[in-house]
Amino acid sequence: MQIGIFETSEEASAAAARGVVDLLARKPNATLGVATGSTPEGLYSELREAHAAGRFTLEGSAAFALDEYVGIADGHPEKYRNVLRRELVGPEKTGLTEAGLRTPVSSDADPHLAAGQYEASIAAAGGVDLQILGIGANGHIGFNEPGGSLVSRTRVEVLSRRTRTDNARFFDGDVGKVPSRCITQGLGTIMEARSLLLLAFGAQKAEAVRQLIEGAISAKWPATVAQMHPDLTVFVDAEAAELLEYADLYRERWSLA
């Protein structure tokens, strides 16, 4: 595990973007796993700038979303396919095409069937080269809530009250408007990506970051399973790192890497 601690989320996002740009330079058409929410917005902004400067493109690449709400209208602005379109799709953004953006078909009459089909589509594409992740305040990655299997596959999940409350800011502050179910890549699915890149910003993520990096592997904190991944890089700002016991050691390691 590599841990980069930066003073600001902007600095952390820029450093993470350099890693993504470097991957695509080494392996054109690499397959990405892409997260939503506010955390990766700075990273995606950096990637758009790199594309505009001619240093980066997702043209010819596939990008698989981590998750999608079940029952949300196709035209809803917070449907994750629409969020990712705004961030990544088009020659004026990152070069990712509409066909290259892969998301679960959460409007399917049988979301459980759709989840299985999405899992199969990731495998058929040869898997994910680099999975971008955020982390919830309760330790979820994707929408894998506490108490689930650490080897789960893509499936329908029920969102916790904490997650729905945290996401209400995207739905006019009304938790009642936040869908209660989703299709999410499972922890086992996520762990099969060849590399993981996790971002966490703000004091509200500090306990989850402490558990992720220094805690025991436990279904209570789903993200802790990532400790077992051979190629995990964590990018955090100073506030998210404030509870880390060995923060000075992590800074020294990063400076010498």
mmCIF file of C-alpha atoms in Angstrom:
data_model
loop_
_atom_site.group_PDB
_atom_site.id
_atom_site.type_symbol
_atom_site.label_atom_id
_atom_site.label_comp_id
_atom_site.label_asym_id
_atom_site.label_seq_id
_atom_site.Cartn_x
_atom_site.Cartn_y
_atom_site.Cartn_z
ATOM 1 C CA MET A 1 0.000 0.000 0.000
ATOM 2 C CA GLN A 2 1.271 3.454 -0.928
ATOM 3 C CA ILE A 3 -0.144 6.413 0.995
ATOM 4 C CA GLY A 4 0.133 9.965 -0.277
ATOM 5 C CA ILE A 5 -0.784 12.660 2.251
ATOM 6 C CA PHE A 6 -1.223 16.146 0.793
ATOM 7 C CA GLU A 7 -2.190 19.442 2.367
ATOM 8 C CA THR A 8 -5.215 19.928 0.105
ATOM 9 C CA SER A 9 -7.598 17.829 -1.935
ATOM 10 C CA GLU A 10 -6.495 19.761 -5.027
ATOM 11 C CA GLU A 11 -2.889 18.642 -4.552
ATOM 12 C CA ALA A 12 -3.974 15.055 -3.919
ATOM 13 C CA SER A 13 -6.229 15.040 -6.993
ATOM 14 C CA ALA A 14 -3.433 16.380 -9.188
ATOM 15 C CA ALA A 15 -1.053 13.679 -7.965
ATOM 16 C CA ALA A 16 -3.675 10.977 -8.551
ATOM 17 C CA ALA A 17 -4.314 12.304 -12.067
ATOM 18 C CA ARG A 18 -0.623 11.988 -12.876
ATOM 19 C CA GLY A 19 -0.869 8.312 -12.043
ATOM 20 C CA VAL A 20 -3.824 7.830 -14.400
ATOM 21 C CA VAL A 21 -2.103 9.779 -17.186
ATOM 22 C CA ASP A 22 1.047 7.706 -16.738
ATOM 23 C CA LEU A 23 -0.949 4.464 -16.957
ATOM 24 C CA LEU A 24 -2.554 5.476 -20.265
ATOM 25 C CA ALA A 25 0.854 6.513 -21.603
ATOM 26 C CA ARG A 26 2.224 3.058 -20.773
ATOM 27 C CA LYS A 27 -0.888 1.186 -21.838
ATOM 28 C CA PRO A 28 -3.033 3.044 -24.365
ATOM 29 C CA ASN A 29 -6.684 1.932 -24.263
ATOM 30 C CA ALA A 30 -6.352 0.755 -20.655
ATOM 31 C CA THR A 31 -9.661 -0.021 -18.972
ATOM 32 C CA LEU A 32 -10.658 2.183 -16.041
ATOM 33 C CA GLY A 33 -13.120 1.682 -13.228
ATOM 34 C CA VAL A 34 -14.715 5.027 -12.425
ATOM 35 C CA ALA A 35 -16.365 6.313 -9.249
ATOM 36 C CA THR A 36 -18.911 9.079 -8.781
ATOM 37 C CA GLY A 37 -19.736 11.469 -5.955
ATOM 38 C CA SER A 38 -17.875 14.657 -5.131
ATOM 39 C CA THR A 39 -14.544 13.038 -4.226
ATOM 40 C CA PRO A 40 -13.238 12.260 -7.757
ATOM 41 C CA GLU A 41 -14.409 15.545 -9.288
ATOM 42 C CA GLY A 42 -10.977 17.155 -8.895
ATOM 43 C CA LEU A 43 -9.300 14.127 -10.452
ATOM 44 C CA TYR A 44 -11.654 14.220 -13.426
ATOM 45 C CA SER A 45 -11.045 17.939 -13.846
ATOM 46 C CA GLU A 46 -7.299 17.263 -13.988
ATOM 47 C CA LEU A 47 -7.858 14.539 -16.597
ATOM 48 C CA ARG A 48 -9.912 16.909 -18.746
ATOM 49 C CA GLU A 49 -7.081 19.443 -18.582
ATOM 50 C CA ALA A 50 -4.553 16.764 -19.535
ATOM 51 C CA HIS A 51 -6.738 15.779 -22.489
ATOM 52 C CA ALA A 52 -7.057 19.381 -23.639
ATOM 53 C CA ALA A 53 -3.268 19.661 -23.502
ATOM 54 C CA GLY A 54 -2.881 16.529 -25.640
ATOM 55 C CA ARG A 55 -1.248 14.490 -22.859
ATOM 56 C CA PHE A 56 -4.083 12.037 -22.200
ATOM 57 C CA THR A 57 -7.025 10.381 -23.894
ATOM 58 C CA LEU A 58 -9.636 7.745 -23.157
ATOM 59 C CA GLU A 59 -10.539 7.429 -26.822
ATOM 60 C CA GLY A 60 -10.690 3.705 -27.503
ATOM 61 C CA SER A 61 -10.817 2.886 -23.788
ATOM 62 C CA ALA A 62 -13.646 1.460 -21.716
ATOM 63 C CA ALA A 63 -14.663 2.871 -18.349
ATOM 64 C CA PHE A 64 -16.813 0.793 -16.006
ATOM 65 C CA ALA A 65 -18.883 2.558 -13.349
ATOM 66 C CA LEU A 66 -18.682 1.230 -9.813
ATOM 67 C CA ASP A 67 -22.410 1.410 -9.251
ATOM 68 C CA GLU A 68 -25.785 2.814 -10.260
ATOM 69 C CA TYR A 69 -29.033 3.611 -8.468
ATOM 70 C CA VAL A 70 -31.953 1.240 -9.029
ATOM 71 C CA GLY A 71 -35.220 2.854 -10.095
ATOM 72 C CA ILE A 72 -33.828 6.281 -10.947
ATOM 73 C CA ALA A 73 -35.215 7.827 -14.142
ATOM 74 C CA ASP A 74 -32.967 7.652 -17.191
ATOM 75 C CA GLY A 75 -33.031 11.433 -17.532
ATOM 76 C CA HIS A 76 -32.357 12.205 -13.864
ATOM 77 C CA PRO A 77 -29.206 14.341 -13.499
ATOM 78 C CA GLU A 78 -27.985 12.202 -10.587
ATOM 79 C CA LYS A 79 -28.245 8.917 -12.457
ATOM 80 C CA TYR A 80 -24.612 7.885 -12.378
ATOM 81 C CA ARG A 81 -24.427 7.312 -16.117
ATOM 82 C CA ASN A 82 -25.435 10.955 -16.592
ATOM 83 C CA VAL A 83 -22.949 12.147 -13.959
ATOM 84 C CA LEU A 84 -20.119 10.298 -15.692
ATOM 85 C CA ARG A 85 -21.216 11.615 -19.071
ATOM 86 C CA ARG A 86 -20.838 15.155 -17.758
ATOM 87 C CA GLU A 87 -17.412 14.426 -16.293
ATOM 88 C CA LEU A 88 -15.780 12.228 -18.919
ATOM 89 C CA VAL A 89 -17.630 11.604 -22.180
ATOM 90 C CA GLY A 90 -16.851 13.457 -25.388
ATOM 91 C CA PRO A 91 -13.900 14.742 -27.406
ATOM 92 C CA GLU A 92 -14.060 18.012 -25.471
ATOM 93 C CA LYS A 93 -13.596 16.166 -22.150
ATOM 94 C CA THR A 94 -11.441 13.035 -22.022
ATOM 95 C CA GLY A 95 -12.174 11.407 -25.386
ATOM 96 C CA LEU A 96 -14.213 8.631 -23.756
ATOM 97 C CA THR A 97 -17.061 7.633 -26.061
ATOM 98 C CA GLU A 98 -20.668 6.956 -25.160
ATOM 99 C CA ALA A 99 -20.131 3.289 -26.070
ATOM 100 C CA GLY A 100 -16.969 3.219 -23.992
ATOM 101 C CA LEU A 101 -18.840 4.231 -20.851
ATOM 102 C CA ARG A 102 -20.256 1.063 -19.277
ATOM 103 C CA THR A 103 -22.825 1.283 -16.489
ATOM 104 C CA PRO A 104 -25.294 -1.199 -14.975
ATOM 105 C CA VAL A 105 -28.737 -1.214 -16.617
ATOM 106 C CA SER A 106 -30.512 -0.360 -13.391
ATOM 107 C CA SER A 107 -33.853 0.317 -15.097
ATOM 108 C CA ASP A 108 -34.091 -3.373 -16.073
ATOM 109 C CA ALA A 109 -37.215 -5.128 -14.821
ATOM 110 C CA ASP A 110 -34.930 -7.581 -12.997
ATOM 111 C CA PRO A 111 -32.012 -5.658 -11.457
ATOM 112 C CA HIS A 112 -30.535 -8.904 -10.093
ATOM 113 C CA LEU A 113 -30.237 -10.211 -13.659
ATOM 114 C CA ALA A 114 -28.777 -6.874 -14.765
ATOM 115 C CA ALA A 115 -26.179 -7.104 -11.985
ATOM 116 C CA GLY A 116 -25.059 -10.513 -13.199
ATOM 117 C CA GLN A 117 -24.846 -9.266 -16.762
ATOM 118 C CA TYR A 118 -22.731 -6.303 -15.675
ATOM 119 C CA GLU A 119 -20.342 -8.584 -13.798
ATOM 120 C CA ALA A 120 -20.012 -10.705 -16.953
ATOM 121 C CA SER A 121 -19.350 -7.631 -19.099
ATOM 122 C CA ILE A 122 -16.387 -6.620 -16.911
ATOM 123 C CA ALA A 123 -14.908 -10.080 -17.273
ATOM 124 C CA ALA A 124 -15.538 -10.098 -21.034
ATOM 125 C CA ALA A 125 -13.574 -6.830 -21.355
ATOM 126 C CA GLY A 126 -10.561 -8.464 -19.719
ATOM 127 C CA GLY A 127 -11.095 -6.850 -16.335
ATOM 128 C CA VAL A 128 -10.204 -3.395 -15.048
ATOM 129 C CA ASP A 129 -6.652 -2.067 -15.200
ATOM 130 C CA LEU A 130 -7.132 0.756 -12.696
ATOM 131 C CA GLN A 131 -10.105 1.158 -10.382
ATOM 132 C CA ILE A 132 -10.759 4.662 -9.040
ATOM 133 C CA LEU A 133 -12.427 4.618 -5.618
ATOM 134 C CA GLY A 134 -13.788 6.966 -3.014
ATOM 135 C CA ILE A 135 -14.717 5.878 0.500
ATOM 136 C CA GLY A 136 -17.862 6.535 2.494
ATOM 137 C CA ALA A 137 -17.809 7.816 6.049
ATOM 138 C CA ASN A 138 -19.007 4.353 7.117
ATOM 139 C CA GLY A 139 -16.209 2.677 5.177
ATOM 140 C CA HIS A 140 -18.104 1.617 2.075
ATOM 141 C CA ILE A 141 -16.431 1.443 -1.332
ATOM 142 C CA GLY A 142 -18.696 1.252 -4.314
ATOM 143 C CA PHE A 143 -21.993 0.809 -2.501
ATOM 144 C CA ASN A 144 -20.751 -2.138 -0.443
ATOM 145 C CA GLU A 145 -22.274 -1.292 2.921
ATOM 146 C CA PRO A 146 -21.047 -2.609 6.301
ATOM 147 C CA GLY A 147 -21.904 -6.193 7.114
ATOM 148 C CA GLY A 148 -21.643 -7.621 3.603
ATOM 149 C CA SER A 149 -19.370 -10.313 2.243
ATOM 150 C CA LEU A 150 -15.755 -9.368 1.681
ATOM 151 C CA VAL A 151 -15.737 -11.516 -1.475
ATOM 152 C CA SER A 152 -19.070 -10.315 -2.895
ATOM 153 C CA ARG A 153 -19.731 -9.998 -6.614
ATOM 154 C CA THR A 154 -21.743 -7.375 -8.502
ATOM 155 C CA ARG A 155 -25.224 -7.402 -7.023
ATOM 156 C CA VAL A 156 -28.240 -5.416 -5.841
ATOM 157 C CA GLU A 157 -27.553 -3.696 -2.501
ATOM 158 C CA VAL A 158 -29.756 -1.794 -0.049
ATOM 159 C CA LEU A 159 -28.282 1.592 0.850
ATOM 160 C CA SER A 160 -27.800 2.396 4.528
ATOM 161 C CA ARG A 161 -29.489 5.375 6.127
ATOM 162 C CA ARG A 162 -26.040 6.949 6.598
ATOM 163 C CA THR A 163 -25.223 6.660 2.887
ATOM 164 C CA ARG A 164 -28.604 8.019 1.835
ATOM 165 C CA THR A 165 -28.245 10.924 4.262
ATOM 166 C CA ASP A 166 -24.748 11.683 2.952
ATOM 167 C CA ASN A 167 -26.029 11.603 -0.644
ATOM 168 C CA ALA A 168 -29.096 13.743 0.024
ATOM 169 C CA ARG A 169 -27.039 16.815 -0.914
ATOM 170 C CA PHE A 170 -27.354 15.660 -4.530
ATOM 171 C CA PHE A 171 -31.154 15.388 -4.196
ATOM 172 C CA ASP A 172 -32.131 18.857 -2.920
ATOM 173 C CA GLY A 173 -31.174 17.845 0.622
ATOM 174 C CA ASP A 174 -34.136 15.454 0.778
ATOM 175 C CA VAL A 175 -33.133 11.953 1.906
ATOM 176 C CA GLY A 176 -36.554 10.729 0.805
ATOM 177 C CA LYS A 177 -35.570 11.400 -2.812
ATOM 178 C CA VAL A 178 -32.425 9.245 -2.623
ATOM 179 C CA PRO A 179 -33.018 5.770 -4.074
ATOM 180 C CA SER A 180 -32.864 3.023 -1.486
ATOM 181 C CA ARG A 181 -31.331 0.354 -3.737
ATOM 182 C CA CYS A 182 -28.458 0.175 -6.191
ATOM 183 C CA ILE A 183 -26.437 -2.164 -8.341
ATOM 184 C CA THR A 184 -22.834 -2.173 -7.164
ATOM 185 C CA GLN A 185 -19.658 -3.963 -8.073
ATOM 186 C CA GLY A 186 -18.897 -6.320 -5.203
ATOM 187 C CA LEU A 187 -15.782 -6.204 -3.079
ATOM 188 C CA GLY A 188 -14.511 -9.354 -4.782
ATOM 189 C CA THR A 189 -15.084 -7.728 -8.169
ATOM 190 C CA ILE A 190 -13.258 -4.545 -7.140
ATOM 191 C CA MET A 191 -10.330 -6.535 -5.759
ATOM 192 C CA GLU A 192 -9.780 -8.170 -9.153
ATOM 193 C CA ALA A 193 -8.787 -4.828 -10.712
ATOM 194 C CA ARG A 194 -5.070 -4.818 -11.402
ATOM 195 C CA SER A 195 -4.538 -1.548 -9.504
ATOM 196 C CA LEU A 196 -6.644 0.438 -7.030
ATOM 197 C CA LEU A 197 -6.523 4.227 -6.604
ATOM 198 C CA LEU A 198 -8.488 5.502 -3.608
ATOM 199 C CA LEU A 199 -9.198 9.152 -2.785
ATOM 200 C CA ALA A 200 -10.468 10.519 0.535
ATOM 201 C CA PHE A 201 -10.858 14.140 1.563
ATOM 202 C CA GLY A 202 -12.101 16.003 4.619
ATOM 203 C CA ALA A 203 -12.337 15.403 8.364
ATOM 204 C CA GLN A 204 -15.592 13.467 7.937
ATOM 205 C CA LYS A 205 -13.574 10.703 6.225
ATOM 206 C CA ALA A 206 -10.794 10.574 8.852
ATOM 207 C CA GLU A 207 -12.111 7.590 10.813
ATOM 208 C CA ALA A 208 -12.824 5.605 7.654
ATOM 209 C CA VAL A 209 -9.290 6.372 6.415
ATOM 210 C CA ARG A 210 -7.809 5.289 9.751
ATOM 211 C CA GLN A 211 -9.677 2.002 9.563
ATOM 212 C CA LEU A 212 -8.753 1.498 5.906
ATOM 213 C CA ILE A 213 -5.026 1.960 6.502
ATOM 214 C CA GLU A 214 -4.425 0.936 10.114
ATOM 215 C CA GLY A 215 -7.497 -1.004 11.189
ATOM 216 C CA ALA A 216 -8.308 -4.712 11.141
ATOM 217 C CA ILE A 217 -9.864 -6.221 8.034
ATOM 218 C CA SER A 218 -13.547 -6.427 8.856
ATOM 219 C CA ALA A 219 -16.962 -6.380 7.226
ATOM 220 C CA LYS A 220 -17.779 -3.535 9.637
ATOM 221 C CA TRP A 221 -15.447 -1.363 7.514
ATOM 222 C CA PRO A 222 -15.752 -2.827 3.983
ATOM 223 C CA ALA A 223 -12.898 -0.792 2.498
ATOM 224 C CA THR A 224 -10.408 -2.552 4.778
ATOM 225 C CA VAL A 225 -10.413 -5.523 2.413
ATOM 226 C CA ALA A 226 -8.296 -3.335 0.098
ATOM 227 C CA GLN A 227 -5.369 -3.877 2.484
ATOM 228 C CA MET A 228 -5.048 -7.266 0.771
ATOM 229 C CA HIS A 229 -4.619 -5.770 -2.699
ATOM 230 C CA PRO A 230 -1.042 -5.914 -4.047
ATOM 231 C CA ASP A 231 -1.273 -2.522 -5.792
ATOM 232 C CA LEU A 232 -3.285 0.002 -3.749
ATOM 233 C CA THR A 233 -2.466 3.714 -3.684
ATOM 234 C CA VAL A 234 -4.345 6.011 -1.297
ATOM 235 C CA PHE A 235 -4.459 9.790 -1.820
ATOM 236 C CA VAL A 236 -5.712 11.842 1.132
ATOM 237 C CA ASP A 237 -5.662 15.440 2.271
ATOM 238 C CA ALA A 238 -4.389 16.522 5.681
ATOM 239 C CA GLU A 239 -7.845 16.510 7.262
ATOM 240 C CA ALA A 240 -8.615 12.970 6.159
ATOM 241 C CA ALA A 241 -5.214 11.858 7.497
ATOM 242 C CA GLU A 242 -5.540 13.486 10.901
ATOM 243 C CA LEU A 243 -6.241 10.239 12.820
ATOM 244 C CA LEU A 244 -3.420 8.195 11.282
ATOM 245 C CA GLU A 245 -0.951 7.070 13.930
ATOM 246 C CA TYR A 246 1.894 6.600 11.462
ATOM 247 C CA ALA A 247 1.265 9.606 9.233
ATOM 248 C CA ASP A 248 4.901 10.776 9.495
ATOM 249 C CA LEU A 249 6.131 7.381 8.315
ATOM 250 C CA TYR A 250 3.750 7.438 5.351
ATOM 251 C CA ARG A 251 4.962 10.908 4.368
ATOM 252 C CA GLU A 252 8.579 9.766 4.528
ATOM 253 C CA ARG A 253 7.900 6.683 2.436
ATOM 254 C CA TRP A 254 6.067 8.745 -0.168
ATOM 255 C CA SER A 255 8.899 11.285 -0.398
ATOM 256 C CA LEU A 256 11.442 8.517 -1.019
ATOM 257 C CA ALA A 257 9.385 6.417 -3.424
#
